[in-house]
GROMACS .gro file of C-alpha atoms in nm:
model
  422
    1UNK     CA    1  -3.293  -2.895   1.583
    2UNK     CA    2  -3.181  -2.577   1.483
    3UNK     CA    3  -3.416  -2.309   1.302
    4UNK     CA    4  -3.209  -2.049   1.044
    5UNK     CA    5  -3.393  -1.719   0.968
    6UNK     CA    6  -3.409  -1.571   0.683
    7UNK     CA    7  -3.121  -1.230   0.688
    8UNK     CA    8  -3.311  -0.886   0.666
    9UNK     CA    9  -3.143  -0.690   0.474
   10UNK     CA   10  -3.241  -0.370   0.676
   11UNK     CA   11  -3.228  -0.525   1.038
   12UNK     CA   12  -2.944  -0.299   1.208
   13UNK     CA   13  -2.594  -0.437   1.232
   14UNK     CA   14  -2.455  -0.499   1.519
   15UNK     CA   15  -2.204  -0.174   1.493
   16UNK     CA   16  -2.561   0.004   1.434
   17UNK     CA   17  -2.691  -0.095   1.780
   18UNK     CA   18  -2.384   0.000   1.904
   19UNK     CA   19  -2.388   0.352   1.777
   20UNK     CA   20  -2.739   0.418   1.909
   21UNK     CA   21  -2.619   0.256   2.229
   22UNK     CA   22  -2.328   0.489   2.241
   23UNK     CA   23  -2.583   0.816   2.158
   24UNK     CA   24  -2.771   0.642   2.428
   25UNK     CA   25  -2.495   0.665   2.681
   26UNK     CA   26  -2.382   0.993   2.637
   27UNK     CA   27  -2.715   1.152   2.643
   28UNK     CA   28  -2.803   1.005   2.984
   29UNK     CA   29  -2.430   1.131   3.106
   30UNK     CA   30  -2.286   1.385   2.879
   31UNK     CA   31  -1.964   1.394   3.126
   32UNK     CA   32  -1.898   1.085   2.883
   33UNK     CA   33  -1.816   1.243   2.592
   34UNK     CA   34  -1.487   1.349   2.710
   35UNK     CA   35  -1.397   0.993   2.740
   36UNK     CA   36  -1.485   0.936   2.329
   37UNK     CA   37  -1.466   1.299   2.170
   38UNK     CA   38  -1.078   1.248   2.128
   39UNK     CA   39  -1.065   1.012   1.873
   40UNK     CA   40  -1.426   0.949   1.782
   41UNK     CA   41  -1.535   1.169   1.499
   42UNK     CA   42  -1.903   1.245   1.380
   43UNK     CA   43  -1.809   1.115   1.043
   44UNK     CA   44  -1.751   0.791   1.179
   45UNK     CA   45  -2.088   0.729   1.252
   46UNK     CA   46  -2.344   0.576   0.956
   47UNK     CA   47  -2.655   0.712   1.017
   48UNK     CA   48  -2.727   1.087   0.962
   49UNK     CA   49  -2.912   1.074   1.265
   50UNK     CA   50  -2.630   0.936   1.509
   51UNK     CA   51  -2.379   1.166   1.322
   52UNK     CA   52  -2.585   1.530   1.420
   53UNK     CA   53  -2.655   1.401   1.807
   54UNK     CA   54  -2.288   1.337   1.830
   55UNK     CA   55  -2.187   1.697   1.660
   56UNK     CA   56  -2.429   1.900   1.870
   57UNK     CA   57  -2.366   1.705   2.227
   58UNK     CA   58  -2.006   1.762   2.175
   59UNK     CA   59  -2.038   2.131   2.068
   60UNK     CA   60  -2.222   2.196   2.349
   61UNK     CA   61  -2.021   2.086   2.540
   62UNK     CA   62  -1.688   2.251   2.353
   63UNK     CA   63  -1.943   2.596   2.418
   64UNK     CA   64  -1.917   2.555   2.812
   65UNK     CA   65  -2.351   2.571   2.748
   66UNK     CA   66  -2.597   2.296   2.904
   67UNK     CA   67  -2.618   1.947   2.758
   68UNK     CA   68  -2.929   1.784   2.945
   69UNK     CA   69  -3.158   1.612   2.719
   70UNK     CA   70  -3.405   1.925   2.684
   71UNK     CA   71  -3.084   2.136   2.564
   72UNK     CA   72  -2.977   1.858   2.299
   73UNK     CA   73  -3.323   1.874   2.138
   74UNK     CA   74  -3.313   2.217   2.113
   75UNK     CA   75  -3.027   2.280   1.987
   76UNK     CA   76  -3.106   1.956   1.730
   77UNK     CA   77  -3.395   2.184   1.574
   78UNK     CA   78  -3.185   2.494   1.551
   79UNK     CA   79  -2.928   2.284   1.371
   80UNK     CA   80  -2.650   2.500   1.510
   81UNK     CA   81  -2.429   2.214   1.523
   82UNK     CA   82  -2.507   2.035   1.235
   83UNK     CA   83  -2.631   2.032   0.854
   84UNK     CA   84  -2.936   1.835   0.858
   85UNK     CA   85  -3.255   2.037   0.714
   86UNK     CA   86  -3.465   2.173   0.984
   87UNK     CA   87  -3.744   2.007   0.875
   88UNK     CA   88  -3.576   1.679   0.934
   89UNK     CA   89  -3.447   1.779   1.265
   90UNK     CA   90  -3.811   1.857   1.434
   91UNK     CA   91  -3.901   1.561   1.289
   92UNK     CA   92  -3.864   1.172   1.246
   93UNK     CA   93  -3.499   1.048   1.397
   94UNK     CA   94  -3.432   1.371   1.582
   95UNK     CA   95  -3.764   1.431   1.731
   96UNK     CA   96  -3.801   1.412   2.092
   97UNK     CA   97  -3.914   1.063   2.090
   98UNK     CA   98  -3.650   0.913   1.911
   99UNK     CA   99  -3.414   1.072   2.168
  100UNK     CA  100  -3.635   0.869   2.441
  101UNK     CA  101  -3.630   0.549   2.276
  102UNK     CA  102  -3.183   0.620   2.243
  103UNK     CA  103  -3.214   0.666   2.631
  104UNK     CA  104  -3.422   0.349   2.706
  105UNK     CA  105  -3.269   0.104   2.444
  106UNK     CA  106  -2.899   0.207   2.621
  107UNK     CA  107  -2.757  -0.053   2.842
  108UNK     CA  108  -2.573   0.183   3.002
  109UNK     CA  109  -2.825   0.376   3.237
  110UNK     CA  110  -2.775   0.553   3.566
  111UNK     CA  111  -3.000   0.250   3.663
  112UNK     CA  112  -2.758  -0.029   3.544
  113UNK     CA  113  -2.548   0.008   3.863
  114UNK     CA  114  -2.336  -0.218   4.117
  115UNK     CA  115  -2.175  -0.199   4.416
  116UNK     CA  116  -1.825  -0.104   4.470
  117UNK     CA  117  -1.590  -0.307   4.718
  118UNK     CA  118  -1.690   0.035   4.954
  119UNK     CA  119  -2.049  -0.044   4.922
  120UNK     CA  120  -2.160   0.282   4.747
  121UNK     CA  121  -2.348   0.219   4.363
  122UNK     CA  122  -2.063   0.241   4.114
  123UNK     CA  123  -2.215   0.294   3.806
  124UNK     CA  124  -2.152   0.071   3.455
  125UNK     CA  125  -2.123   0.230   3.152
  126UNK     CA  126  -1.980   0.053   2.869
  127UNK     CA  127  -1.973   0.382   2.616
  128UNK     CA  128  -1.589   0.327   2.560
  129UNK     CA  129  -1.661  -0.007   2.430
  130UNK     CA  130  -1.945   0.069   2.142
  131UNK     CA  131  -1.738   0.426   2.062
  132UNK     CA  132  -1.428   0.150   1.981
  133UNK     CA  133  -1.657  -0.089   1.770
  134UNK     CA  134  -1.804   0.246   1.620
  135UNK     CA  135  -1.469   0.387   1.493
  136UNK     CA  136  -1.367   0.014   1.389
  137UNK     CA  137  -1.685  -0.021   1.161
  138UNK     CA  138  -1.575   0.347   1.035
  139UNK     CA  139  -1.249   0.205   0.942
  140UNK     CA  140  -1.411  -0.092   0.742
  141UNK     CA  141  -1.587   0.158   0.546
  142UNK     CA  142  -1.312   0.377   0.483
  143UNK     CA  143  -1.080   0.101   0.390
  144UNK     CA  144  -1.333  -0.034   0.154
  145UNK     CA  145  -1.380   0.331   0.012
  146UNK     CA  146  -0.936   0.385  -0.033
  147UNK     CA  147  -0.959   0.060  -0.219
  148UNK     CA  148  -1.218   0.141  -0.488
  149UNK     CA  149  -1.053   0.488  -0.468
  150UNK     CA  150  -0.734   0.330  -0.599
  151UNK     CA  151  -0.907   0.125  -0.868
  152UNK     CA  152  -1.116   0.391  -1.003
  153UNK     CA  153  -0.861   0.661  -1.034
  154UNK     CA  154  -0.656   0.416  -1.152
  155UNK     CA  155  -0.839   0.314  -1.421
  156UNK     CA  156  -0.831   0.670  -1.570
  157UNK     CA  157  -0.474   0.720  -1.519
  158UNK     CA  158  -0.356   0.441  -1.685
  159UNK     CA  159  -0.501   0.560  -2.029
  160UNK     CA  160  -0.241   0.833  -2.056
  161UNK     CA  161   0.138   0.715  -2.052
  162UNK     CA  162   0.355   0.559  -1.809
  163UNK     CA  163   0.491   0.837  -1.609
  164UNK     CA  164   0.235   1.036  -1.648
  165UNK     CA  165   0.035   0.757  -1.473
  166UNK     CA  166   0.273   0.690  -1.240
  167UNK     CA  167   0.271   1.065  -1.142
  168UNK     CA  168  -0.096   1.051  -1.050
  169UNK     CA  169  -0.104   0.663  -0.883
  170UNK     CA  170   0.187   0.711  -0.645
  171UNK     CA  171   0.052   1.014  -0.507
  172UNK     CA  172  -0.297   0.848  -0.461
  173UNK     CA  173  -0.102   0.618  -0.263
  174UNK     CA  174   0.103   0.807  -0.057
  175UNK     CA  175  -0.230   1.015   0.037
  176UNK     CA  176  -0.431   0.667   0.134
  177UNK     CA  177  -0.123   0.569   0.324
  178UNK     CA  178  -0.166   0.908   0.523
  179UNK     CA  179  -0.520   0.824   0.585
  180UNK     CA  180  -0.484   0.518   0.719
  181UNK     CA  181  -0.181   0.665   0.893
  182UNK     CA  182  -0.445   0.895   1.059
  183UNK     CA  183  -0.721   0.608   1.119
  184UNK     CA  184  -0.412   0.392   1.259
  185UNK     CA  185  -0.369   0.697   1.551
  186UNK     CA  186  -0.733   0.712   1.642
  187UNK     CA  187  -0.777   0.376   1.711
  188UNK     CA  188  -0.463   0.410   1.885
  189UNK     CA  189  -0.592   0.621   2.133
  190UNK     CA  190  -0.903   0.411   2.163
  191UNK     CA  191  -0.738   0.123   2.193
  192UNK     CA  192  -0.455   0.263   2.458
  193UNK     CA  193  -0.197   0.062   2.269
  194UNK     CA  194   0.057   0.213   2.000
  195UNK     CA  195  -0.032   0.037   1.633
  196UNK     CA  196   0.182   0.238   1.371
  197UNK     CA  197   0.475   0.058   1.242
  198UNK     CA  198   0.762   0.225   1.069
  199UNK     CA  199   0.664   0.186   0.727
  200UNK     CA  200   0.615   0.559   0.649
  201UNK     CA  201   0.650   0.615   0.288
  202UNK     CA  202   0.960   0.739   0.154
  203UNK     CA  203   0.966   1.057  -0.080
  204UNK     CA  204   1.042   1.100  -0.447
  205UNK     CA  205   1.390   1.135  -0.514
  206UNK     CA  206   1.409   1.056  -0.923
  207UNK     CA  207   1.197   1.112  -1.205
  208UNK     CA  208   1.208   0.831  -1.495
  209UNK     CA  209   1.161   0.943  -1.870
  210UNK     CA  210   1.092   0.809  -2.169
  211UNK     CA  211   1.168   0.879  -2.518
  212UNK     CA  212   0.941   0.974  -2.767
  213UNK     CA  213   0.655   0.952  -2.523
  214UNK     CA  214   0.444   1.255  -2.466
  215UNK     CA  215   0.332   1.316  -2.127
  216UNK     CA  216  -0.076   1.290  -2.056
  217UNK     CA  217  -0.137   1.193  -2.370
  218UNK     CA  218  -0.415   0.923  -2.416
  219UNK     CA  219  -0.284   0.591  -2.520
  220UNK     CA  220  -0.482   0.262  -2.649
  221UNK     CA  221  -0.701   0.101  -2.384
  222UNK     CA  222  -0.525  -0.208  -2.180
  223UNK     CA  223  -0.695  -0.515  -2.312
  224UNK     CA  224  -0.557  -0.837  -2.295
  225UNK     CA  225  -0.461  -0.862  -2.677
  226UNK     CA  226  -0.267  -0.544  -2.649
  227UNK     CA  227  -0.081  -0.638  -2.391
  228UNK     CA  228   0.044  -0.982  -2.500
  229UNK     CA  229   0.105  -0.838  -2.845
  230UNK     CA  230   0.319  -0.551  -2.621
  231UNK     CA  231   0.522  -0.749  -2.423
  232UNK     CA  232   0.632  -0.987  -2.715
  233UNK     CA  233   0.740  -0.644  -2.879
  234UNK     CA  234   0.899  -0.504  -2.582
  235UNK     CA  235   1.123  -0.861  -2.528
  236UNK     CA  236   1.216  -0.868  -2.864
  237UNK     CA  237   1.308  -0.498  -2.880
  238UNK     CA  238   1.532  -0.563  -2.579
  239UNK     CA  239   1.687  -0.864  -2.750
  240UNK     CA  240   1.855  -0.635  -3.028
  241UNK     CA  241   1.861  -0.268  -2.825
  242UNK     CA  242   2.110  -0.260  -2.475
  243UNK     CA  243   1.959   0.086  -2.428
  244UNK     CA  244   1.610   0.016  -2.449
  245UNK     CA  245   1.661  -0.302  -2.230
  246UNK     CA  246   1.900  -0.050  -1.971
  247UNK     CA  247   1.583   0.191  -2.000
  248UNK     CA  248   1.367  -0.071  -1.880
  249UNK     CA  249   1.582  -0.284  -1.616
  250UNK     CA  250   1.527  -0.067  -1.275
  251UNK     CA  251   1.159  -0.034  -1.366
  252UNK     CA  252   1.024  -0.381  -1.479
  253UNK     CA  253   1.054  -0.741  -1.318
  254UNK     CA  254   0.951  -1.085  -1.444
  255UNK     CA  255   0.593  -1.041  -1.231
  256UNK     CA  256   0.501  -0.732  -1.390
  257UNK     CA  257   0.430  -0.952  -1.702
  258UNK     CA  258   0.113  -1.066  -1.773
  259UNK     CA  259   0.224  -1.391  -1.972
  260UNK     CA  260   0.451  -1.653  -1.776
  261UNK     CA  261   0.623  -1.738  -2.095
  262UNK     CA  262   0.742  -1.335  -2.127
  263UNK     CA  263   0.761  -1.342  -1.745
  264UNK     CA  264   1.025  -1.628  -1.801
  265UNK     CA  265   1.212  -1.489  -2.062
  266UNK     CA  266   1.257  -1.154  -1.882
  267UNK     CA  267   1.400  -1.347  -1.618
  268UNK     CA  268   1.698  -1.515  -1.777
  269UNK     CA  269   1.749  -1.154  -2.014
  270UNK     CA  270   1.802  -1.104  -1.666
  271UNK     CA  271   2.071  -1.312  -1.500
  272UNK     CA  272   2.247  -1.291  -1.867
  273UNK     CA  273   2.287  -0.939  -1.755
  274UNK     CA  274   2.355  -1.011  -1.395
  275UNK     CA  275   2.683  -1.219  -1.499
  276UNK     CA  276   2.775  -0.980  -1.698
  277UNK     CA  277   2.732  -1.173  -2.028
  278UNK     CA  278   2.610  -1.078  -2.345
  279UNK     CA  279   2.218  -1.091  -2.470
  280UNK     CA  280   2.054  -1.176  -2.792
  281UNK     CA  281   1.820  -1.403  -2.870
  282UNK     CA  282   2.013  -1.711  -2.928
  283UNK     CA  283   2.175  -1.665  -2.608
  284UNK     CA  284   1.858  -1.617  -2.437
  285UNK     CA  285   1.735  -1.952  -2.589
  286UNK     CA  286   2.036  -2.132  -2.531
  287UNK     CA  287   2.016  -2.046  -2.166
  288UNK     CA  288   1.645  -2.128  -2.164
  289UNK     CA  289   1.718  -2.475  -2.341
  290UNK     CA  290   2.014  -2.497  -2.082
  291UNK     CA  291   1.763  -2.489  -1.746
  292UNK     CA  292   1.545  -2.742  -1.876
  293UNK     CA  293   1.181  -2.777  -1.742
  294UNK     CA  294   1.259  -2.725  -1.399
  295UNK     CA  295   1.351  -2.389  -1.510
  296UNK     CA  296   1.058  -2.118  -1.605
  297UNK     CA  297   0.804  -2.115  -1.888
  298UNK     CA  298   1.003  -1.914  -2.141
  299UNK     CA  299   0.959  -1.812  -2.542
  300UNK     CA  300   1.034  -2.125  -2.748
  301UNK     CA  301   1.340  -2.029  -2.956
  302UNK     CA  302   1.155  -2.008  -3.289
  303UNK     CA  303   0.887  -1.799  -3.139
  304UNK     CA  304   1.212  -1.587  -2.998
  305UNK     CA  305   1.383  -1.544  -3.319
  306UNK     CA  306   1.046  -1.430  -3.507
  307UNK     CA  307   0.969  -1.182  -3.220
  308UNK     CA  308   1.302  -1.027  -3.236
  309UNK     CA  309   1.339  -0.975  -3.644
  310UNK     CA  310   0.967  -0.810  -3.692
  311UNK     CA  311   1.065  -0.574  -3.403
  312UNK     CA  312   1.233  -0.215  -3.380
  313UNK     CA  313   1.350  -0.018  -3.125
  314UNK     CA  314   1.070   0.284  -3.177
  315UNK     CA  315   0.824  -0.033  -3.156
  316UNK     CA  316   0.990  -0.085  -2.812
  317UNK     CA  317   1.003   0.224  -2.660
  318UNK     CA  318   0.585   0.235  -2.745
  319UNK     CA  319   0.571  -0.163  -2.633
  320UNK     CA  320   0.709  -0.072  -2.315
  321UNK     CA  321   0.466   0.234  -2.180
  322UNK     CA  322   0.203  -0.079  -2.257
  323UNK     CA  323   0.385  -0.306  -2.067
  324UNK     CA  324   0.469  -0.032  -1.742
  325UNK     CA  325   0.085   0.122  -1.757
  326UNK     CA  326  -0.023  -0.219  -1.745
  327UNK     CA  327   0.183  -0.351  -1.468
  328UNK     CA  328   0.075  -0.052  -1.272
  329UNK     CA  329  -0.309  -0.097  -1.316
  330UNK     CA  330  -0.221  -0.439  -1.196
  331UNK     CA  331  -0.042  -0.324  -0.890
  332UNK     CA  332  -0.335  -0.073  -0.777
  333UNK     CA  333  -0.643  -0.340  -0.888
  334UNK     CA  334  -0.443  -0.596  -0.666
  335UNK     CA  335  -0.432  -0.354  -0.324
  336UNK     CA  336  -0.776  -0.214  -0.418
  337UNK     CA  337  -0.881  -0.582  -0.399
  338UNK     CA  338  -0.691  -0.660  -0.073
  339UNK     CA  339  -0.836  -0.403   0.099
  340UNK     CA  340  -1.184  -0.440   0.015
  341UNK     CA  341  -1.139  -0.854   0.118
  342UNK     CA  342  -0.965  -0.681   0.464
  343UNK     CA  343  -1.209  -0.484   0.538
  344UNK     CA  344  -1.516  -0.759   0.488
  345UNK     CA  345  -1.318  -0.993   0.722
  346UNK     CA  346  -1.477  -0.971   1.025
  347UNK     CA  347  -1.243  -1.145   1.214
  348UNK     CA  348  -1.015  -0.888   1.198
  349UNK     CA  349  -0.999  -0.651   1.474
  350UNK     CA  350  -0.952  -0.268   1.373
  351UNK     CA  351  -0.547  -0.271   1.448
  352UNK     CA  352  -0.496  -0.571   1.273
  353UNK     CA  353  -0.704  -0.429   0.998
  354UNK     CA  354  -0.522  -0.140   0.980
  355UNK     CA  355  -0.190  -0.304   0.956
  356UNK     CA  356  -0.273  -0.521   0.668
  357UNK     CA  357  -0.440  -0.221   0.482
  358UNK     CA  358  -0.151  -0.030   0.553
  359UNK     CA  359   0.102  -0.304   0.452
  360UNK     CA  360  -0.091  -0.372   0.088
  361UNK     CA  361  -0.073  -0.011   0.020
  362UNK     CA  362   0.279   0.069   0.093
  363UNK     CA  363   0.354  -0.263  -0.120
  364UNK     CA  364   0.165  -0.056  -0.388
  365UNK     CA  365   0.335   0.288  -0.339
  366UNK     CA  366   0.707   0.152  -0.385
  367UNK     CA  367   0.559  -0.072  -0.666
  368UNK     CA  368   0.396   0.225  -0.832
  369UNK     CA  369   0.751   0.462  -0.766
  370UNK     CA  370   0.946   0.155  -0.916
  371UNK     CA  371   0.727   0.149  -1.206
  372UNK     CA  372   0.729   0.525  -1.291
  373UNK     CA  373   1.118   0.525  -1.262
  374UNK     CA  374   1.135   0.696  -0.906
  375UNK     CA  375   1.295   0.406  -0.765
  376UNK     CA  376   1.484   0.162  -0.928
  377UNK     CA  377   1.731  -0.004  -0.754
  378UNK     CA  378   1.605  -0.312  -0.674
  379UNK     CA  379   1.504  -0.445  -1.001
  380UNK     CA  380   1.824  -0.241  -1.179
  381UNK     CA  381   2.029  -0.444  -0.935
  382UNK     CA  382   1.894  -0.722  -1.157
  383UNK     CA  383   2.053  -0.628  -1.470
  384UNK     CA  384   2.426  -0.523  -1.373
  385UNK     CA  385   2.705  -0.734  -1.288
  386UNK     CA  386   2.817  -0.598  -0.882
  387UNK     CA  387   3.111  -0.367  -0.925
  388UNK     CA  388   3.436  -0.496  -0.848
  389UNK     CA  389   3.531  -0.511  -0.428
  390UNK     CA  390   3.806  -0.253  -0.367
  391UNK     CA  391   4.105  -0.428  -0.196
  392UNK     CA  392   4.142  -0.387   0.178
  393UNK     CA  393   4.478  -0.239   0.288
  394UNK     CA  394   4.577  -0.636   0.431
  395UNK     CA  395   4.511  -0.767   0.100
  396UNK     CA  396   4.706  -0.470  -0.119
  397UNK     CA  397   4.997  -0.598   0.115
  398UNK     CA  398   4.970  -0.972   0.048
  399UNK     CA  399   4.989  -0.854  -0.311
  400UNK     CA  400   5.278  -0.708  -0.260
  401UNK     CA  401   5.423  -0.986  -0.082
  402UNK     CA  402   5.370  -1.205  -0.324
  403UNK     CA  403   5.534  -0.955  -0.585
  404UNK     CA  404   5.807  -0.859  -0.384
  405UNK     CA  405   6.040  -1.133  -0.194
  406UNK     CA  406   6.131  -1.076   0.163
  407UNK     CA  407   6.407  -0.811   0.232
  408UNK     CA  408   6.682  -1.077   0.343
  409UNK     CA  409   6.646  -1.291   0.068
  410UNK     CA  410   6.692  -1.017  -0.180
  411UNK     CA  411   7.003  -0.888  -0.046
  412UNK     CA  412   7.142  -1.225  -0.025
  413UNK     CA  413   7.031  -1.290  -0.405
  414UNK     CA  414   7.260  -0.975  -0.472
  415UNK     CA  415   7.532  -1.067  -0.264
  416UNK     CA  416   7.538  -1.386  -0.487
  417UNK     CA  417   7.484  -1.147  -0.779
  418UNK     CA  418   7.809  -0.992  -0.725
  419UNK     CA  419   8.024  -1.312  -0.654
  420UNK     CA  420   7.975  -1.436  -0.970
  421UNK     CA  421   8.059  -1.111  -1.158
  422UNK     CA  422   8.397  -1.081  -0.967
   0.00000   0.00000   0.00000
């Protein structure tokens, strides 16, 4: 029978023992640091306490000065190396017997020793191992940090317009993507193995407008009423005005609607535009009534017809910063989210955490460009007919073969020609 205990809340984690098993290591041998001070950072450590031990062995050592256990706690109540008060330091986690119970509590001792196939004591240190679950429990946190970064700044961006929005999330982006970028090479070097992909995000190379909108200024908050009631305008707008619905093709696609029924009907404005055909809403419901149920949820054509005659262009144009602003708060709640439920899967290791992080915010960042009218051709692509194929030089002379009949035969027809006239 099997007993189940009750989870403290403040028993140490498992990446806790191994930080103080890792401060352990390295102040028995100090030679170890230079086999963890590459890629493991003081910040990556949780506890205050870890986090100053770490900063002052390694400056000491970066100083060329002594680093035996005597030195460490000396230098820990100067506070040369780090910014814990003084007080604290000669004190409580840094005292000298918290040092001594880092050194016993270590499995890797001078003591914990075996023999090497030469029969001298090899010794066994497993340092490199807790500094790699160290920086991967760093990475959880920092992923789980990026994501509420997105989701709070983008909270506050949203309430201005759409580019103006799109200005400030995109960059956010970018920036996390550089972090994790960063993260991506430490464990990297931890790891020995090469974890970056080529996904490095592209740069800005348009800037989207829109008309009578007024950059930064606060707009109505996104609620769910709003932006229903906005994307019936927006549709209906689009139904009577080619250049709003132009404005809007390389920046919005059916997903970026909240309501499957608008999602739909964007959708088959769509392909109408894709063929080249024309758009208004009978069309629209005649090719919704044409694809039947196994097409999507669309706008039934009464509900079509009254959204289009109570709407205006003007109405659009403000319709459609709802619609973007709201698609993008969407877009950075969405990776916020994913990164947050990475990071709390433990299964994960660090690279493959890394990877997925990095692959939900890149999704984001060319979502977020798309959005603010940076980079449209995708969803553009949407609403054009493809340009007409310029003929290949075999294919201009087939045409003119079929033009033209072959030399022979068209001296022979005048040969004829001139028979008859004599």
């Amino acid at each position: 029978m099997s007993v189940t205990h009750a989870e403290d809340p403040d028993a140490p984690s498992a990446s806790d023992l191994a930080a103080g098993a890792l401060i352990g290591a390295l102040l028995w041998d100090p030679n170890r640091t230079d086999d963890v001070s590459a890629w493991l950072q003081p910040d990556d450590f949780a506890h205050w306490a870890h986090r100053a031990i770490y900063e002052t062995l390694t400056g000491l050592r970066r100083d060329g000065r002594p680093t035996d256990v005597l030195a460490v706690h000396a230098e820990l109540a100067l506070g040369t190396y780090h910014d814990v008060p003084v007080g604290e330091a000669r004190n409580g986690a840094l005292a000298a017997p918290a040092l001594h119970t880092l050194l016993s509590s270590t499995p890797s001792t001078p003591e914990a020793s075996v023999m090497s196939e030469h029969g001298t004591p090899r010794e066994r240190s497993e340092h490199v191992r807790y500094g790699r679950a160290v920086l991967e429990a760093s990475v959880r946190r920092r992923v789980i940090a990026a994501g509420s970064r997105i989701q709070q700044q983008t909270r506050h961006a949203v309430e201005r317009d759409a580019d103006a929005a799109a200005d400030t999330v995109a960059p956010l982006l970018r920036a996390s993507l550089a972090r994790l970028d960063e993260l991506a090479t430490r464990i990297s070097s931890a790891s020995g193995s090469r974890i970056l992909e080529d996904l490095s995000p592209t740069s800005v190379t348009g800037k989207g407008s829109y008309q009578g909108a007024d950059a930064g200024i606060a707009r109505e908050r996104l609620t769910p009423r709003v932006i229903a009631q906005a994307e019936q305008n927006l549709i209906g707008s689009c139904l009577v005005s080619a250049e709003l619905r132009d404005h809007v093709a390389g920046r919005l696609l059916p997903e970026d609607f909240t309501s499957k029924e608008a999602a739909g009907t964007w959708q088959v404005v769509a392909d109408l535009a894709q063929r080249g055909e024309p758009v208004d809403y009978v069309l629209v419901a005649l090719e919704s009534e044409r694809l039947g149920p196994e097409g999507r949820a669309t706008y039934q054509p009464s509900e079509l017809a009254r959204i289009t005659r109570r709407t205006d262009v003007a109405s659009g144009y403000r319709a459609a910063d709802v619609v973007l602003r709201a698609a993008l708060a969407a877009v950075s709640k969405r990776a916020g989210r994913e990164l947050v439920d990475l990071a709390g899967d433990r299964r994960r290791t660090g690279p493959e955490l890394l990877r997925g992080a990095r692959a939900a915010v890149a999704g984001a960042e060319v979502a977020a460009r798309r959005l603010g009218g940076h980079s449209a051709t995708t969803a553009a692509s949407a609403f054009h007919p493809p340009a007409p194929r310029a003929a290949t030089g075999t294919e201009h002379k087939a045409a003119r073969r079929e033009q033209d009949p072959p030399r022979g035969k068209q001296q022979q027809t005048t040969r004829s020609e001139h028979q008859r006239r004599r």
